[in-house]
Each structure stands twice: as structure tokens, then as C-alpha cells.
PDB file of C-alpha atoms in Angstrom:
ATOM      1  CA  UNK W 646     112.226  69.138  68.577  1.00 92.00           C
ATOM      2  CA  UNK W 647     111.372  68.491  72.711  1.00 93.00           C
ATOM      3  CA  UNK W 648     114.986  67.144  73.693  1.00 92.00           C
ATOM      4  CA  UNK W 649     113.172  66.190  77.273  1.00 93.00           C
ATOM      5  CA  UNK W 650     110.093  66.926  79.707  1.00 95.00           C
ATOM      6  CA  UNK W 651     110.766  66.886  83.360  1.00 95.00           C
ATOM      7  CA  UNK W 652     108.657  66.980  86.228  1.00 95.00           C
ATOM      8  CA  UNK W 653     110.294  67.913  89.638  1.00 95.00           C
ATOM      9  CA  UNK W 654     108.917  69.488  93.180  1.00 93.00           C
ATOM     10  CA  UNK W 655     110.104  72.747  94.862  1.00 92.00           C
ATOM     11  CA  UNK W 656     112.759  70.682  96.814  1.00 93.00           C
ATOM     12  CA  UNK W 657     114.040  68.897  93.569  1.00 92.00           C
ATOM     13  CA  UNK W 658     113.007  65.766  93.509  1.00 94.00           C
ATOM     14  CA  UNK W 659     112.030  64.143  89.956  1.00 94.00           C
ATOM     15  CA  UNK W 660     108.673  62.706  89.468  1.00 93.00           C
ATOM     16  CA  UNK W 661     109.027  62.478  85.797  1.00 93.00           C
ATOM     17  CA  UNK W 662     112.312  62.388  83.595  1.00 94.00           C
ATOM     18  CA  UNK W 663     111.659  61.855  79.963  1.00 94.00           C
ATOM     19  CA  UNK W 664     114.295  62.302  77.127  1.00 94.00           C
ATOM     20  CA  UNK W 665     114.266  62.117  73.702  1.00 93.00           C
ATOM     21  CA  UNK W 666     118.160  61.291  72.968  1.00 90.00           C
ATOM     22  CA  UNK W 667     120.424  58.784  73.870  1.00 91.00           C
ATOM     23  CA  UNK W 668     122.215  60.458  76.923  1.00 89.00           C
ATOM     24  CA  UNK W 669     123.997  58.496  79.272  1.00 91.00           C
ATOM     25  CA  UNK W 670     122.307  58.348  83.222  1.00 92.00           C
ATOM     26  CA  UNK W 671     124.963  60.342  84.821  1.00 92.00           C
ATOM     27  CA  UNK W 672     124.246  63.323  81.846  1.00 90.00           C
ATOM     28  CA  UNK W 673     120.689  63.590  82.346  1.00 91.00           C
ATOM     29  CA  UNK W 674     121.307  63.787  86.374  1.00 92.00           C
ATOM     30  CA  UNK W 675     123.605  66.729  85.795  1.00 91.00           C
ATOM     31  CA  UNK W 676     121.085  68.646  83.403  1.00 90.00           C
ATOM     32  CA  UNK W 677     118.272  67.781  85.547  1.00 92.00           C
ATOM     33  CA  UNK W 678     120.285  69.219  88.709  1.00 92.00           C
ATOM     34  CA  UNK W 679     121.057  72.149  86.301  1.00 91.00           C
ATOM     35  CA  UNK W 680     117.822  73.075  85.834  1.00 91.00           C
ATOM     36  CA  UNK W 681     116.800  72.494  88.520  1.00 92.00           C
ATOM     37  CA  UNK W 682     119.114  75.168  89.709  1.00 90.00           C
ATOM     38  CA  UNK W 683     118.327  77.519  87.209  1.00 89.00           C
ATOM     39  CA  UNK W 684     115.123  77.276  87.725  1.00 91.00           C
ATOM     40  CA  UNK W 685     114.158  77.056  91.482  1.00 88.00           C
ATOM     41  CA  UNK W 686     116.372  81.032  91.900  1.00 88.00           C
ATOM     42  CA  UNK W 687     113.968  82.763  89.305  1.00 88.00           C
ATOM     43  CA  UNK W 688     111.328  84.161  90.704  1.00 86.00           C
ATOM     44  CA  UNK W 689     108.124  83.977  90.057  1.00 85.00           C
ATOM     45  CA  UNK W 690     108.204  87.162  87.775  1.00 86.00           C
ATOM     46  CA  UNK W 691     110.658  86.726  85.488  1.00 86.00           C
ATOM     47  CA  UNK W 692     109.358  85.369  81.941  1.00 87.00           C
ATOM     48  CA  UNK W 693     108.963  81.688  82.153  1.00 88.00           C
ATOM     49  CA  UNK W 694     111.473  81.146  78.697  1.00 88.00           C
ATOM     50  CA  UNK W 695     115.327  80.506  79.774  1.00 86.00           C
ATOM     51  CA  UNK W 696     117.682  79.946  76.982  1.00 83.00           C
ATOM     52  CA  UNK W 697     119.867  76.982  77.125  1.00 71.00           C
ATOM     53  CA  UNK W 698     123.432  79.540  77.359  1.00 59.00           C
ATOM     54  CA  UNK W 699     122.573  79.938  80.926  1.00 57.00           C
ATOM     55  CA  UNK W 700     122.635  75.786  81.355  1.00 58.00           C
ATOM     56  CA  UNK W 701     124.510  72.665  80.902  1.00 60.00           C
ATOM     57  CA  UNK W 702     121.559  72.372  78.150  1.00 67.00           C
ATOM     58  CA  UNK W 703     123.763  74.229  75.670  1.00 65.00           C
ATOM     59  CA  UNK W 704     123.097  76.927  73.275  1.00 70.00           C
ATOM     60  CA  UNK W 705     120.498  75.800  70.829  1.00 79.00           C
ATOM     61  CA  UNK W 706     118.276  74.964  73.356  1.00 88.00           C
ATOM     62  CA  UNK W 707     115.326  76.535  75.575  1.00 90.00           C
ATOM     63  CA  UNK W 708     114.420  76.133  78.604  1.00 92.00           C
ATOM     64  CA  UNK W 709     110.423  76.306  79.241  1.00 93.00           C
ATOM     65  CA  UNK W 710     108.411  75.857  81.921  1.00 94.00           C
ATOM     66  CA  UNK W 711     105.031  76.390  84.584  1.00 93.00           C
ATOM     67  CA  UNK W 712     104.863  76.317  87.879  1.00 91.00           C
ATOM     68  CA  UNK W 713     101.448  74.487  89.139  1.00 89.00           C
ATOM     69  CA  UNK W 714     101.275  74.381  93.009  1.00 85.00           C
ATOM     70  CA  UNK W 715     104.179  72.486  93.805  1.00 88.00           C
ATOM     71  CA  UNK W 716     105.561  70.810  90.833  1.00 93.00           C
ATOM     72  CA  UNK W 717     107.414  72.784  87.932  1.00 94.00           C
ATOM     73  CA  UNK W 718     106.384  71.171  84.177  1.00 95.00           C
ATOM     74  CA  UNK W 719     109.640  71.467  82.202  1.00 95.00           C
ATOM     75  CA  UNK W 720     110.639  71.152  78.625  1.00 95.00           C
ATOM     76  CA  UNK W 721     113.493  71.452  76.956  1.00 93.00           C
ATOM     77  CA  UNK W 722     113.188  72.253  73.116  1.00 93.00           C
ATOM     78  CA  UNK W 723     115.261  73.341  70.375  1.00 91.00           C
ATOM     79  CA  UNK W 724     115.708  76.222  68.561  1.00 88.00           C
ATOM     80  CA  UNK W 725     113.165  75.621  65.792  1.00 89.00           C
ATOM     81  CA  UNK W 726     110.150  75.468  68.628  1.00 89.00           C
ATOM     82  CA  UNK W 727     107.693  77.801  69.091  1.00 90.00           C
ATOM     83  CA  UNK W 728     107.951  79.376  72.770  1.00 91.00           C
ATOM     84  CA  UNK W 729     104.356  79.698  72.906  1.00 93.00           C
ATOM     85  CA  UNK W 730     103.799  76.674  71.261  1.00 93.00           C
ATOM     86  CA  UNK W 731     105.203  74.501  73.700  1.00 94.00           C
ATOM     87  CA  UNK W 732     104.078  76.890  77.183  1.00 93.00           C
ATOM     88  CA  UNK W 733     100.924  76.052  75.533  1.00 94.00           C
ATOM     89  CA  UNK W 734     101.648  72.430  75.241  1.00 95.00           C
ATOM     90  CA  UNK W 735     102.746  72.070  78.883  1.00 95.00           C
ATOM     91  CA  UNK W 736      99.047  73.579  80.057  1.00 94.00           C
ATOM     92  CA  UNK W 737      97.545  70.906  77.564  1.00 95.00           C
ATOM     93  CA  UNK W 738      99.279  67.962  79.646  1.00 95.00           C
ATOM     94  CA  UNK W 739      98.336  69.103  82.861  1.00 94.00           C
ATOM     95  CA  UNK W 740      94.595  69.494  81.662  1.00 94.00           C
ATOM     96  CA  UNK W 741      95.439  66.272  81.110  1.00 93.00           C
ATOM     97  CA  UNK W 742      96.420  64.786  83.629  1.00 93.00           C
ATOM     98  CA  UNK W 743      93.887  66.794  85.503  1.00 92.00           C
ATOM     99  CA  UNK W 744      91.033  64.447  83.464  1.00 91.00           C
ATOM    100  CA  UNK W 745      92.778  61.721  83.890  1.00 89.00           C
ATOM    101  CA  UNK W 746      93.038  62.188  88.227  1.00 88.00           C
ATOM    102  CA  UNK W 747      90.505  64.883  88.733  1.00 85.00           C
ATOM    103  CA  UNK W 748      92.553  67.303  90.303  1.00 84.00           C
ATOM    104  CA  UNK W 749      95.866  66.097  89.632  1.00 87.00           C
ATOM    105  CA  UNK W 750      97.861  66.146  92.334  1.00 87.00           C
ATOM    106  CA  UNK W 751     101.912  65.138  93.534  1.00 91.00           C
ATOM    107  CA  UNK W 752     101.058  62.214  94.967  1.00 92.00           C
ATOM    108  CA  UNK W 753      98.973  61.429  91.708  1.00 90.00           C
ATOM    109  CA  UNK W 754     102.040  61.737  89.776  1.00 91.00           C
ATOM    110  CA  UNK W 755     104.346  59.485  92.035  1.00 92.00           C
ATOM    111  CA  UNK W 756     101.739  56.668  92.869  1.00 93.00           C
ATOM    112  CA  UNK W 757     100.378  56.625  88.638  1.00 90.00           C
ATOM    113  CA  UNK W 758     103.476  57.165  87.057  1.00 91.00           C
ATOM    114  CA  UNK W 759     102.813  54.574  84.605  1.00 91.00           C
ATOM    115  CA  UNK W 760      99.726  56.671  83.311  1.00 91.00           C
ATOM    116  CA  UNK W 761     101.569  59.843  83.592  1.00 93.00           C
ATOM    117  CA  UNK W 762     104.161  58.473  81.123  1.00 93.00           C
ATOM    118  CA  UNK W 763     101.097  57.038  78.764  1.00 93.00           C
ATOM    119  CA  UNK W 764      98.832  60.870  78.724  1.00 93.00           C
ATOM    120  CA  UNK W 765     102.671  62.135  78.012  1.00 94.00           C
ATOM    121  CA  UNK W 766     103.238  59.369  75.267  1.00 93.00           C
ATOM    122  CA  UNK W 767      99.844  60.332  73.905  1.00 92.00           C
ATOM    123  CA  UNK W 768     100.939  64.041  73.615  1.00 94.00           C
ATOM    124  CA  UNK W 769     104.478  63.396  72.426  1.00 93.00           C
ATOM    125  CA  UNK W 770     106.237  60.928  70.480  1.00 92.00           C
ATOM    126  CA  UNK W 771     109.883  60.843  69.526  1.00 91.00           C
ATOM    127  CA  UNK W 772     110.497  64.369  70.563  1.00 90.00           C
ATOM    128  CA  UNK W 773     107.485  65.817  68.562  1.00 92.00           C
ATOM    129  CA  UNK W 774     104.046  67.191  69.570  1.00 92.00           C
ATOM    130  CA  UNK W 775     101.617  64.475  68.292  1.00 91.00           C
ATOM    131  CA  UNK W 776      98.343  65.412  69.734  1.00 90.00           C
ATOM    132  CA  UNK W 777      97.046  68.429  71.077  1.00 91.00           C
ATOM    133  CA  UNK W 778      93.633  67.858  71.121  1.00 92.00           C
ATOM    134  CA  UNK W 779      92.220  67.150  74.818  1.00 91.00           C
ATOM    135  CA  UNK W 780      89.123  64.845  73.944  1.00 90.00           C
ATOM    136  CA  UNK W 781      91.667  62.503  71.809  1.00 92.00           C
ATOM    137  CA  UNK W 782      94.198  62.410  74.627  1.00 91.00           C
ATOM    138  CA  UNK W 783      91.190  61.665  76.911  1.00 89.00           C
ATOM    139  CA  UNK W 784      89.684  58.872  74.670  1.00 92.00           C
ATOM    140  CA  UNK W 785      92.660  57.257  74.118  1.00 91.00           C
ATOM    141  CA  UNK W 786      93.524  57.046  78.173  1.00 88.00           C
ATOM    142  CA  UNK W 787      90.001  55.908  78.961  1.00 88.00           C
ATOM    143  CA  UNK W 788      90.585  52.977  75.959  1.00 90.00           C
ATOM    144  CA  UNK W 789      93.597  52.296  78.003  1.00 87.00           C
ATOM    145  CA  UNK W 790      92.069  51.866  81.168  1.00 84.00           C
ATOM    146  CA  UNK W 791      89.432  49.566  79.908  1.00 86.00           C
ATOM    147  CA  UNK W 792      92.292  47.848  78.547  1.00 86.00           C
ATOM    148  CA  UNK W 793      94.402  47.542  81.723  1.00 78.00           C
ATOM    149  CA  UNK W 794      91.563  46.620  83.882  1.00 71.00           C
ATOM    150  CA  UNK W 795      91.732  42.633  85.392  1.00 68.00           C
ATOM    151  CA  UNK W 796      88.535  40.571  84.590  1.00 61.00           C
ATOM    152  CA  UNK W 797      86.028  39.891  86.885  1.00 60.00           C
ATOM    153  CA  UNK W 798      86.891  38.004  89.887  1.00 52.00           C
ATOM    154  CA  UNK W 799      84.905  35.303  89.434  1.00 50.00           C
ATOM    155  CA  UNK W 800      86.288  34.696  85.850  1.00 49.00           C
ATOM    156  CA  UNK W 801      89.744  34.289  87.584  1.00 52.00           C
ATOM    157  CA  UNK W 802      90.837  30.904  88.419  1.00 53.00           C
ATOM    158  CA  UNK W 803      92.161  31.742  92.351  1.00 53.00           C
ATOM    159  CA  UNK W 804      93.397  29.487  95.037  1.00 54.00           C
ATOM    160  CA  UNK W 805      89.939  29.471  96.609  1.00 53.00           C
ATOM    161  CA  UNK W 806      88.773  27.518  93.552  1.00 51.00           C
ATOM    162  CA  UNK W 807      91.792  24.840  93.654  1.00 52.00           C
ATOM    163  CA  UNK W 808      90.802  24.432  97.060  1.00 51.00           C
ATOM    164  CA  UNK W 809      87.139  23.709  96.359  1.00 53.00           C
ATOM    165  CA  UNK W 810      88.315  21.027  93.498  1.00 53.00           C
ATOM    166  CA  UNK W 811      90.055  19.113  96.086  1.00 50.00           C
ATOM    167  CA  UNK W 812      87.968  18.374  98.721  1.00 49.00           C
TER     168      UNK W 812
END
């Protein structure tokens, strides 16, 4: 099972905190600061699997993650996970995301975090992998957008149009 997916920059500051269990705000501040902290000493040789001994995580759990430009994509999975699997996983959600924004970027994730939460919702559900497939998650976020977008503007009743009533 993904326990959580985390997206933070070099200095450490969360775009993205997502968990799949009930843990109370000041908990998931002092994992994410954790990994964080874990994370951000390793360099960029060392294998990009941590187990969760070396963490507030806990044994049981993994630590997994990629480094794109500046922001590290991070899950945290249990034992019964595929490694692989999920490095795998993360490079499916930042193809993504890179569909979605055309070359995602930080600022893409701060300013759209509402969309970055859907393409993750899209991928996974409850703490499992639902979708893998990139042309799904794609069709699905361009349904979305259709969905999202505000009629015309001449279909919306404005106050230029109470004005023109009145007089």
C-alpha cells in the first residue's frame, strides 16, 4: 500500500502532501521534515530506495523517490510494494503532469495544485495504484478540463447586463 506521496523543493518546502491514513497534522509535519532530512544528505549516487528504519516512517516502510530538476517525487510504501513498481510509478506521474503543463514545472505545481492533486487522484486511490496507463490519465484530465471550464461570456448574466435592463 502507498502510505503517502510528497512533493517538496531542494530547500524543503512542500508543494504536495498526500496521505493515505488518518495521521494527525503535527505527525505528518514531523515525517515530512524527516524525510526531508533523510533525503536532501544522500547524494545523488546512492540507490534511490531508503528503508523506513532509517526514519520516523518506521520499519515496514520504504522510502522511494526521483529527483527531477528541483523538486524530489516521494512515496512512501509498505512492505508488500514493488520497489520498481512504484520508481516506475513516480516517472508515470510526472509524464503526467508533464501532458498536463507541457513541461511541468515548480511554479506549475504551486499555481495548479488543484490539478496536480486530480492527475495524482487519477493514478492513485486509497493508497493503491489505480491507473498506470498515460493516455487514460490524459483523457480523463482533458474530460476534466472541459468540465471545469466557465461558459461563454455572453451566456453569463454579468453586471453589464443588469445595467443595460435598467436604463
Amino acid at each position: 500500500m502507498i502510505h503517502s506521496v510528497m512533493i517538496f523543493n531542494q530547500l524543503g518546502k512542500p508543494r504536495l502532501l498526500k496521505f493515505y491514513e488518518e495521521i494527525d497534522t503535527a505527525t505528518q509535519q514531523a515525517i515530512f521534515r524527516d524525510i526531508y532530512g533523510v533525503i536532501s544528505k544522500r547524494p545523488d549516487n546512492l540507490c534511490k530506495f531508503v528503508d523506513g528504519s532509517q526514519s520516523v516512517v518506521g520499519t515496514g516502510h520504504r522510502i522511494i523517490y526521483r529527483r527531477y530538476a528541483t523538486l524530489f517525487f516521494v512515496f512512501v510504501v509498505d512492505q508488500s510494494e514493488s520497489e520498481l513498481g512504484i520508481y516506475d510509478l513516480i516517472q508515470v506521474f510526472v509524464e503526467a503532469l508533464d501532458r498536463a503543463f507541457e513541461n511541468v514545472s515548480e511554479l506549475d505545481v504551486i499555481f495548479n495544485f488543484d490539478q496536480v492533486h486530480y492527475i495524482l487522484s487519477e493514478i492513485v486511490t486509497a493508497g493503491m495504484v489505480s491507473e498506470v496507463n498515460l493516455t487514460e490519465i490524459s483523457r480523463a484530465v482533458n474530460e476534466a478540463k472541459k468540465l471545469a471550464k466557465p461558459p461563454n461570456e455572453s451566456s453569463r448574466l454579468g453586471l453589464g447586463s443588469f445595467r443595460r435592463g435598467f436604463t
